[in-house]
PDB file of C-alpha atoms in Angstrom:
ATOM      1  CA  GLY A1104      10.051 -11.912   7.624  1.00  0.00           C
ATOM      2  CA  GLU A1105       8.024 -12.097   4.437  1.00  0.00           C
ATOM      3  CA  ASN A1106       9.615 -11.214   1.097  1.00  0.00           C
ATOM      4  CA  VAL A1107       7.476 -10.516  -1.982  1.00  0.00           C
ATOM      5  CA  GLU A1108       8.914 -10.362  -5.490  1.00  0.00           C
ATOM      6  CA  GLN A1109       6.803  -8.886  -8.297  1.00  0.00           C
ATOM      7  CA  HIS A1110       7.355  -9.094 -12.062  1.00  0.00           C
ATOM      8  CA  PRO A1111       7.431  -7.447 -14.482  1.00  0.00           C
ATOM      9  CA  SER A1112       8.142  -3.920 -13.305  1.00  0.00           C
ATOM     10  CA  THR A1113       6.643  -2.522 -16.506  1.00  0.00           C
ATOM     11  CA  LEU A1114       4.078  -4.090 -18.823  1.00  0.00           C
ATOM     12  CA  SER A1115       2.889  -2.573 -22.074  1.00  0.00           C
ATOM     13  CA  VAL A1116      -0.077  -4.091 -23.945  1.00  0.00           C
ATOM     14  CA  GLN A1117      -2.495  -3.181 -26.684  1.00  0.00           C
ATOM     15  CA  GLU A1118      -6.111  -2.506 -25.817  1.00  0.00           C
ATOM     16  CA  GLY A1119      -8.040  -5.774 -25.812  1.00  0.00           C
ATOM     17  CA  ASP A1120      -5.015  -7.931 -24.987  1.00  0.00           C
ATOM     18  CA  SER A1121      -4.572  -9.771 -21.698  1.00  0.00           C
ATOM     19  CA  ALA A1122      -2.107  -8.751 -19.001  1.00  0.00           C
ATOM     20  CA  VAL A1123      -0.517 -11.016 -16.407  1.00  0.00           C
ATOM     21  CA  ILE A1124       1.443  -9.901 -13.352  1.00  0.00           C
ATOM     22  CA  LYS A1125       3.227 -12.457 -11.191  1.00  0.00           C
ATOM     23  CA  CYS A1126       4.340 -12.439  -7.559  1.00  0.00           C
ATOM     24  CA  THR A1127       6.230 -14.865  -5.371  1.00  0.00           C
ATOM     25  CA  TYR A1128       6.384 -14.915  -1.592  1.00  0.00           C
ATOM     26  CA  SER A1129       8.671 -16.550   0.930  1.00  0.00           C
ATOM     27  CA  ASP A1130       6.616 -17.155   4.098  1.00  0.00           C
ATOM     28  CA  SER A1131       4.710 -20.434   3.809  1.00  0.00           C
ATOM     29  CA  ALA A1132       2.433 -19.211   6.619  1.00  0.00           C
ATOM     30  CA  SER A1133       1.057 -16.403   4.438  1.00  0.00           C
ATOM     31  CA  ASN A1134      -2.683 -16.796   4.049  1.00  0.00           C
ATOM     32  CA  TYR A1135      -4.017 -13.578   2.504  1.00  0.00           C
ATOM     33  CA  PHE A1136      -3.027 -12.091  -0.860  1.00  0.00           C
ATOM     34  CA  PRO A1137      -4.541  -8.766  -1.930  1.00  0.00           C
ATOM     35  CA  TRP A1138      -3.943  -6.856  -5.159  1.00  0.00           C
ATOM     36  CA  TYR A1139      -4.048  -3.081  -5.287  1.00  0.00           C
ATOM     37  CA  LYS A1140      -4.376  -0.637  -8.165  1.00  0.00           C
ATOM     38  CA  GLN A1141      -2.815   2.798  -7.841  1.00  0.00           C
ATOM     39  CA  GLU A1142      -3.802   5.493 -10.297  1.00  0.00           C
ATOM     40  CA  LEU A1143      -1.750   8.621 -10.749  1.00  0.00           C
ATOM     41  CA  GLY A1144      -2.009  10.936  -7.763  1.00  0.00           C
ATOM     42  CA  LYS A1145      -4.108   8.527  -5.704  1.00  0.00           C
ATOM     43  CA  GLY A1146      -3.589   5.943  -3.008  1.00  0.00           C
ATOM     44  CA  PRO A1147      -3.605   2.208  -3.718  1.00  0.00           C
ATOM     45  CA  GLN A1148      -7.099   0.721  -3.905  1.00  0.00           C
ATOM     46  CA  LEU A1149      -7.969  -2.942  -3.404  1.00  0.00           C
ATOM     47  CA  ILE A1150      -9.214  -4.582  -6.595  1.00  0.00           C
ATOM     48  CA  ILE A1151      -9.262  -8.257  -5.675  1.00  0.00           C
ATOM     49  CA  ASP A1152      -7.922 -10.585  -3.000  1.00  0.00           C
ATOM     50  CA  ILE A1153      -7.560 -14.294  -2.414  1.00  0.00           C
ATOM     51  CA  ARG A1154      -7.099 -16.454   0.645  1.00  0.00           C
ATOM     52  CA  SER A1155      -4.980 -19.558   0.986  1.00  0.00           C
ATOM     53  CA  ASN A1156      -7.946 -21.941   0.954  1.00  0.00           C
ATOM     54  CA  VAL A1157      -8.881 -20.845  -2.578  1.00  0.00           C
ATOM     55  CA  GLY A1158      -6.959 -21.502  -5.798  1.00  0.00           C
ATOM     56  CA  GLU A1159      -8.638 -18.975  -8.071  1.00  0.00           C
ATOM     57  CA  LYS A1160     -10.991 -16.052  -7.843  1.00  0.00           C
ATOM     58  CA  LYS A1161     -12.625 -14.008 -10.601  1.00  0.00           C
ATOM     59  CA  ASP A1162     -14.338 -10.660 -10.713  1.00  0.00           C
ATOM     60  CA  GLN A1163     -15.448  -9.676 -14.210  1.00  0.00           C
ATOM     61  CA  ARG A1164     -12.269  -9.053 -16.235  1.00  0.00           C
ATOM     62  CA  ILE A1165      -9.942  -9.612 -13.305  1.00  0.00           C
ATOM     63  CA  ALA A1166      -8.810 -12.955 -11.906  1.00  0.00           C
ATOM     64  CA  VAL A1167      -6.220 -14.030  -9.386  1.00  0.00           C
ATOM     65  CA  THR A1168      -4.646 -17.473  -9.072  1.00  0.00           C
ATOM     66  CA  LEU A1169      -2.708 -18.893  -6.146  1.00  0.00           C
ATOM     67  CA  ASN A1170      -0.264 -21.798  -6.075  1.00  0.00           C
ATOM     68  CA  LYS A1171       0.599 -22.422  -2.427  1.00  0.00           C
ATOM     69  CA  THR A1172       3.025 -25.225  -3.200  1.00  0.00           C
ATOM     70  CA  ALA A1173       5.125 -23.013  -5.441  1.00  0.00           C
ATOM     71  CA  LYS A1174       4.401 -19.920  -3.326  1.00  0.00           C
ATOM     72  CA  HIS A1175       3.333 -17.746  -6.184  1.00  0.00           C
ATOM     73  CA  PHE A1176       0.204 -15.892  -7.194  1.00  0.00           C
ATOM     74  CA  SER A1177      -0.792 -13.992 -10.304  1.00  0.00           C
ATOM     75  CA  LEU A1178      -3.161 -11.268 -11.463  1.00  0.00           C
ATOM     76  CA  HIS A1179      -4.842 -11.702 -14.837  1.00  0.00           C
ATOM     77  CA  ILE A1180      -6.633  -8.863 -16.608  1.00  0.00           C
ATOM     78  CA  THR A1181      -8.516  -9.776 -19.778  1.00  0.00           C
ATOM     79  CA  GLU A1182      -9.754  -7.443 -22.529  1.00  0.00           C
ATOM     80  CA  THR A1183      -7.610  -4.613 -21.216  1.00  0.00           C
ATOM     81  CA  GLN A1184      -8.852  -1.045 -21.575  1.00  0.00           C
ATOM     82  CA  PRO A1185      -6.956   2.257 -21.392  1.00  0.00           C
ATOM     83  CA  GLU A1186      -8.473   2.920 -17.957  1.00  0.00           C
ATOM     84  CA  ASP A1187      -6.681  -0.185 -16.686  1.00  0.00           C
ATOM     85  CA  SER A1188      -3.421   1.761 -17.019  1.00  0.00           C
ATOM     86  CA  ALA A1189      -2.030   2.162 -13.504  1.00  0.00           C
ATOM     87  CA  VAL A1190       0.507   0.706 -11.088  1.00  0.00           C
ATOM     88  CA  TYR A1191      -0.515  -2.641  -9.621  1.00  0.00           C
ATOM     89  CA  PHE A1192       0.797  -3.973  -6.307  1.00  0.00           C
ATOM     90  CA  CYS A1193       0.600  -7.462  -4.934  1.00  0.00           C
ATOM     91  CA  ALA A1194       0.902  -8.170  -1.223  1.00  0.00           C
ATOM     92  CA  ALA A1195       1.152 -11.173   1.058  1.00  0.00           C
ATOM     93  CA  ARG A1196       0.168 -11.353   4.684  1.00  0.00           C
ATOM     94  CA  GLY A1197       1.856 -13.896   6.882  1.00  0.00           C
ATOM     95  CA  GLY A1198       2.100 -14.595  10.567  1.00  0.00           C
ATOM     96  CA  SER A1199       2.913 -10.995  11.466  1.00  0.00           C
ATOM     97  CA  TYR A1200      -0.544  -9.918  10.233  1.00  0.00           C
ATOM     98  CA  ILE A1201       1.119  -7.014   8.423  1.00  0.00           C
ATOM     99  CA  PRO A1202       1.016  -7.263   4.598  1.00  0.00           C
ATOM    100  CA  THR A1203       4.282  -7.096   2.684  1.00  0.00           C
ATOM    101  CA  PHE A1204       3.985  -5.344  -0.681  1.00  0.00           C
ATOM    102  CA  GLY A1205       5.722  -6.055  -3.965  1.00  0.00           C
ATOM    103  CA  ARG A1206       7.542  -3.239  -5.779  1.00  0.00           C
ATOM    104  CA  GLY A1207       4.702  -2.681  -8.210  1.00  0.00           C
ATOM    105  CA  THR A1208       4.039  -3.146 -11.936  1.00  0.00           C
ATOM    106  CA  SER A1209       3.349  -0.195 -14.172  1.00  0.00           C
ATOM    107  CA  LEU A1210       0.725  -1.341 -16.689  1.00  0.00           C
ATOM    108  CA  ILE A1211       0.309   0.710 -19.842  1.00  0.00           C
ATOM    109  CA  VAL A1212      -2.613  -0.075 -22.141  1.00  0.00           C
ATOM    110  CA  HIS A1213      -2.270   1.492 -25.574  1.00  0.00           C
ATOM    111  CA  PRO A1214      -5.509   2.428 -27.359  1.00  0.00           C
TER     112      PRO A1214
ATOM    113  CA  ASP B 110     -18.310   6.565   3.912  1.00  0.00           C
ATOM    114  CA  ALA B 111     -15.728   9.259   3.198  1.00  0.00           C
ATOM    115  CA  GLY B 112     -12.852   6.808   3.276  1.00  0.00           C
ATOM    116  CA  VAL B 113      -9.492   7.551   4.853  1.00  0.00           C
ATOM    117  CA  ILE B 114      -8.865  11.281   5.001  1.00  0.00           C
ATOM    118  CA  GLN B 115      -5.390  12.765   4.924  1.00  0.00           C
ATOM    119  CA  SER B 116      -4.210  16.347   5.230  1.00  0.00           C
ATOM    120  CA  PRO B 117      -2.547  18.241   3.846  1.00  0.00           C
ATOM    121  CA  ARG B 118      -2.540  16.776   0.328  1.00  0.00           C
ATOM    122  CA  HIS B 119       0.626  18.637  -0.564  1.00  0.00           C
ATOM    123  CA  GLU B 120       3.343  20.104   1.633  1.00  0.00           C
ATOM    124  CA  VAL B 121       6.409  22.051   0.611  1.00  0.00           C
ATOM    125  CA  THR B 122       8.809  23.004   3.364  1.00  0.00           C
ATOM    126  CA  GLU B 123      12.416  23.914   3.936  1.00  0.00           C
ATOM    127  CA  MET B 124      15.017  21.661   5.453  1.00  0.00           C
ATOM    128  CA  GLY B 125      14.985  21.842   9.230  1.00  0.00           C
ATOM    129  CA  GLN B 126      11.310  22.681   9.554  1.00  0.00           C
ATOM    130  CA  GLU B 127       8.803  20.538  11.408  1.00  0.00           C
ATOM    131  CA  VAL B 128       6.217  18.733   9.327  1.00  0.00           C
ATOM    132  CA  THR B 129       2.988  17.230  10.657  1.00  0.00           C
ATOM    133  CA  LEU B 130       0.855  14.916   8.553  1.00  0.00           C
ATOM    134  CA  ARG B 131      -2.669  14.038   9.638  1.00  0.00           C
ATOM    135  CA  CYS B 132      -4.938  11.072   9.127  1.00  0.00           C
ATOM    136  CA  LYS B 133      -8.534  10.227   9.919  1.00  0.00           C
ATOM    137  CA  PRO B 134      -9.189   6.488   9.476  1.00  0.00           C
ATOM    138  CA  ILE B 135     -12.472   4.953   8.406  1.00  0.00           C
ATOM    139  CA  SER B 136     -14.918   4.967  11.284  1.00  0.00           C
ATOM    140  CA  GLY B 137     -14.930   1.641  13.110  1.00  0.00           C
ATOM    141  CA  HIS B 138     -11.569   0.475  11.844  1.00  0.00           C
ATOM    142  CA  ASN B 139      -9.187  -0.622  14.596  1.00  0.00           C
ATOM    143  CA  SER B 140      -5.868  -0.718  12.716  1.00  0.00           C
ATOM    144  CA  LEU B 141      -3.961   2.206  11.221  1.00  0.00           C
ATOM    145  CA  PHE B 142      -0.823   2.192   9.109  1.00  0.00           C
ATOM    146  CA  TRP B 143       1.563   4.888   7.920  1.00  0.00           C
ATOM    147  CA  TYR B 144       3.468   4.187   4.690  1.00  0.00           C
ATOM    148  CA  ARG B 145       6.065   6.086   2.716  1.00  0.00           C
ATOM    149  CA  GLN B 146       6.307   5.696  -1.067  1.00  0.00           C
ATOM    150  CA  THR B 147       9.322   6.626  -3.185  1.00  0.00           C
ATOM    151  CA  MET B 148      10.520   5.522  -6.588  1.00  0.00           C
ATOM    152  CA  MET B 149      13.680   4.064  -5.098  1.00  0.00           C
ATOM    153  CA  ARG B 150      12.214   2.105  -2.200  1.00  0.00           C
ATOM    154  CA  GLY B 151       8.603   1.505  -3.202  1.00  0.00           C
ATOM    155  CA  LEU B 152       5.942   1.306  -0.498  1.00  0.00           C
ATOM    156  CA  GLU B 153       7.487   1.109   2.970  1.00  0.00           C
ATOM    157  CA  LEU B 154       5.559   0.517   6.191  1.00  0.00           C
ATOM    158  CA  LEU B 155       6.624   3.048   8.807  1.00  0.00           C
ATOM    159  CA  ILE B 156       4.385   2.213  11.761  1.00  0.00           C
ATOM    160  CA  TYR B 157       1.280   0.203  12.598  1.00  0.00           C
ATOM    161  CA  PHE B 158      -1.275   0.940  15.328  1.00  0.00           C
ATOM    162  CA  ASN B 159      -3.890  -1.453  16.643  1.00  0.00           C
ATOM    163  CA  ASN B 160      -6.615  -0.078  18.923  1.00  0.00           C
ATOM    164  CA  ASN B 161      -4.633   3.195  19.131  1.00  0.00           C
ATOM    165  CA  VAL B 162      -1.510   1.427  20.431  1.00  0.00           C
ATOM    166  CA  PRO B 163       1.712   1.344  18.362  1.00  0.00           C
ATOM    167  CA  ILE B 164       2.412  -2.316  17.624  1.00  0.00           C
ATOM    168  CA  ASP B 165       5.284  -2.176  15.173  1.00  0.00           C
ATOM    169  CA  ASP B 166       7.406   0.926  14.578  1.00  0.00           C
ATOM    170  CA  SER B 167      10.425  -0.888  13.174  1.00  0.00           C
ATOM    171  CA  GLY B 168       9.981   0.914   9.875  1.00  0.00           C
ATOM    172  CA  MET B 169      10.365   4.389  11.328  1.00  0.00           C
ATOM    173  CA  PRO B 170      13.603   5.652   9.750  1.00  0.00           C
ATOM    174  CA  GLU B 171      15.058   7.462  12.734  1.00  0.00           C
ATOM    175  CA  ASP B 172      14.286   9.557  15.780  1.00  0.00           C
ATOM    176  CA  ARG B 173      13.288  12.493  13.611  1.00  0.00           C
ATOM    177  CA  PHE B 174      10.069  10.592  12.862  1.00  0.00           C
ATOM    178  CA  SER B 175       7.327  10.148  15.431  1.00  0.00           C
ATOM    179  CA  ALA B 176       3.705   9.055  15.229  1.00  0.00           C
ATOM    180  CA  LYS B 177       0.790   9.301  17.600  1.00  0.00           C
ATOM    181  CA  MET B 178      -2.768   8.056  17.727  1.00  0.00           C
ATOM    182  CA  PRO B 179      -4.516   9.858  20.588  1.00  0.00           C
ATOM    183  CA  ASN B 180      -7.896   8.354  19.729  1.00  0.00           C
ATOM    184  CA  ALA B 181      -9.561   5.975  17.282  1.00  0.00           C
ATOM    185  CA  SER B 182     -10.335   8.706  14.763  1.00  0.00           C
ATOM    186  CA  PHE B 183      -7.067  10.599  14.459  1.00  0.00           C
ATOM    187  CA  SER B 184      -3.368  10.005  13.928  1.00  0.00           C
ATOM    188  CA  THR B 185      -0.361  12.197  13.184  1.00  0.00           C
ATOM    189  CA  LEU B 186       3.052  11.563  11.676  1.00  0.00           C
ATOM    190  CA  LYS B 187       5.625  14.190  12.576  1.00  0.00           C
ATOM    191  CA  ILE B 188       9.049  14.817  11.090  1.00  0.00           C
ATOM    192  CA  GLN B 189      11.324  17.114  13.059  1.00  0.00           C
ATOM    193  CA  PRO B 190      13.643  18.340  11.690  1.00  0.00           C
ATOM    194  CA  SER B 191      12.791  17.527   8.082  1.00  0.00           C
ATOM    195  CA  GLU B 192      15.483  16.751   5.492  1.00  0.00           C
ATOM    196  CA  PRO B 193      15.399  16.664   1.669  1.00  0.00           C
ATOM    197  CA  ARG B 194      15.618  12.846   1.700  1.00  0.00           C
ATOM    198  CA  ASP B 195      12.250  12.773   3.486  1.00  0.00           C
ATOM    199  CA  SER B 196      10.595  13.942   0.273  1.00  0.00           C
ATOM    200  CA  ALA B 197       8.053  11.266  -0.645  1.00  0.00           C
ATOM    201  CA  VAL B 198       4.361  10.492  -0.707  1.00  0.00           C
ATOM    202  CA  TYR B 199       3.080   9.471   2.718  1.00  0.00           C
ATOM    203  CA  PHE B 200       0.001   7.267   2.897  1.00  0.00           C
ATOM    204  CA  CYS B 201      -2.225   6.441   5.791  1.00  0.00           C
ATOM    205  CA  ALA B 202      -4.304   3.257   5.637  1.00  0.00           C
ATOM    206  CA  SER B 203      -6.838   1.687   7.966  1.00  0.00           C
ATOM    207  CA  SER B 204      -8.363  -1.748   8.323  1.00  0.00           C
ATOM    208  CA  LEU B 205     -10.683  -3.809  10.467  1.00  0.00           C
ATOM    209  CA  GLY B 206      -9.755  -7.294  11.629  1.00  0.00           C
ATOM    210  CA  ALA B 207     -10.448  -9.392  14.654  1.00  0.00           C
ATOM    211  CA  GLY B 208      -7.513 -11.717  14.151  1.00  0.00           C
ATOM    212  CA  GLY B 209      -5.218  -9.228  12.542  1.00  0.00           C
ATOM    213  CA  PRO B 210      -5.268  -6.551   9.850  1.00  0.00           C
ATOM    214  CA  GLU B 211      -7.449  -7.504   6.909  1.00  0.00           C
ATOM    215  CA  THR B 212      -8.054  -5.417   3.791  1.00  0.00           C
ATOM    216  CA  GLN B 213      -6.317  -2.078   4.009  1.00  0.00           C
ATOM    217  CA  TYR B 214      -8.010   1.069   2.750  1.00  0.00           C
ATOM    218  CA  PHE B 215      -5.579   3.771   1.727  1.00  0.00           C
ATOM    219  CA  GLY B 216      -6.016   7.511   1.869  1.00  0.00           C
ATOM    220  CA  PRO B 217      -5.096   9.792  -1.049  1.00  0.00           C
ATOM    221  CA  GLY B 218      -1.655  10.501   0.400  1.00  0.00           C
ATOM    222  CA  THR B 219       0.350  13.586   1.317  1.00  0.00           C
ATOM    223  CA  ARG B 220       3.008  14.595  -1.196  1.00  0.00           C
ATOM    224  CA  LEU B 221       5.889  16.066   0.802  1.00  0.00           C
ATOM    225  CA  LEU B 222       8.712  18.068  -0.721  1.00  0.00           C
ATOM    226  CA  VAL B 223      11.537  19.204   1.529  1.00  0.00           C
ATOM    227  CA  LEU B 224      13.774  21.812  -0.089  1.00  0.00           C
TER     228      LEU B 224
END
């Protein structure tokens, strides 16, 4: 089955800096890669996703890149703000149609 | 849309008691997932329904756990008897996909504490 590794587990940045979270996956058949943000006491919420026929996707301060050859994808947050503080999860969906989640990255943005 | 609705939001019970968690998926969605989240194990998929039929229950820990989806708008996850190690946050998620589950929408979760 699919295996997703996510790094780092904790990321601390100053407000205004950029943050990058990286994930690798094992199933070359994976074709859908969503990113979720989980705030304290809430369920994960989709913030951006990318499909295997696209190399990069941007939505305001958030961007995701995908390297299918290397089987890794990354989340980039620019001009971080305190409200970006949360746990971020990557996921990969392969042939089973069921997404496999990474272990999560706790992002802390210091004012 | 109200999103995925879960109840109760918090549950405290004693070991050995039966616990029932409830979920109402987003109207029109045809896939429903139950997840368990702990610090040690992260987000674990317990069971996945498609069109009200259980497709993959390989993540269900043991026979003490059971899940049902009697109709497209309601699902339950039952633990009987409950044990302290079942303490976790349980999420329900739903999605709509013709070729397979697409974007999942998560509910707010049920925080379960078994004493």
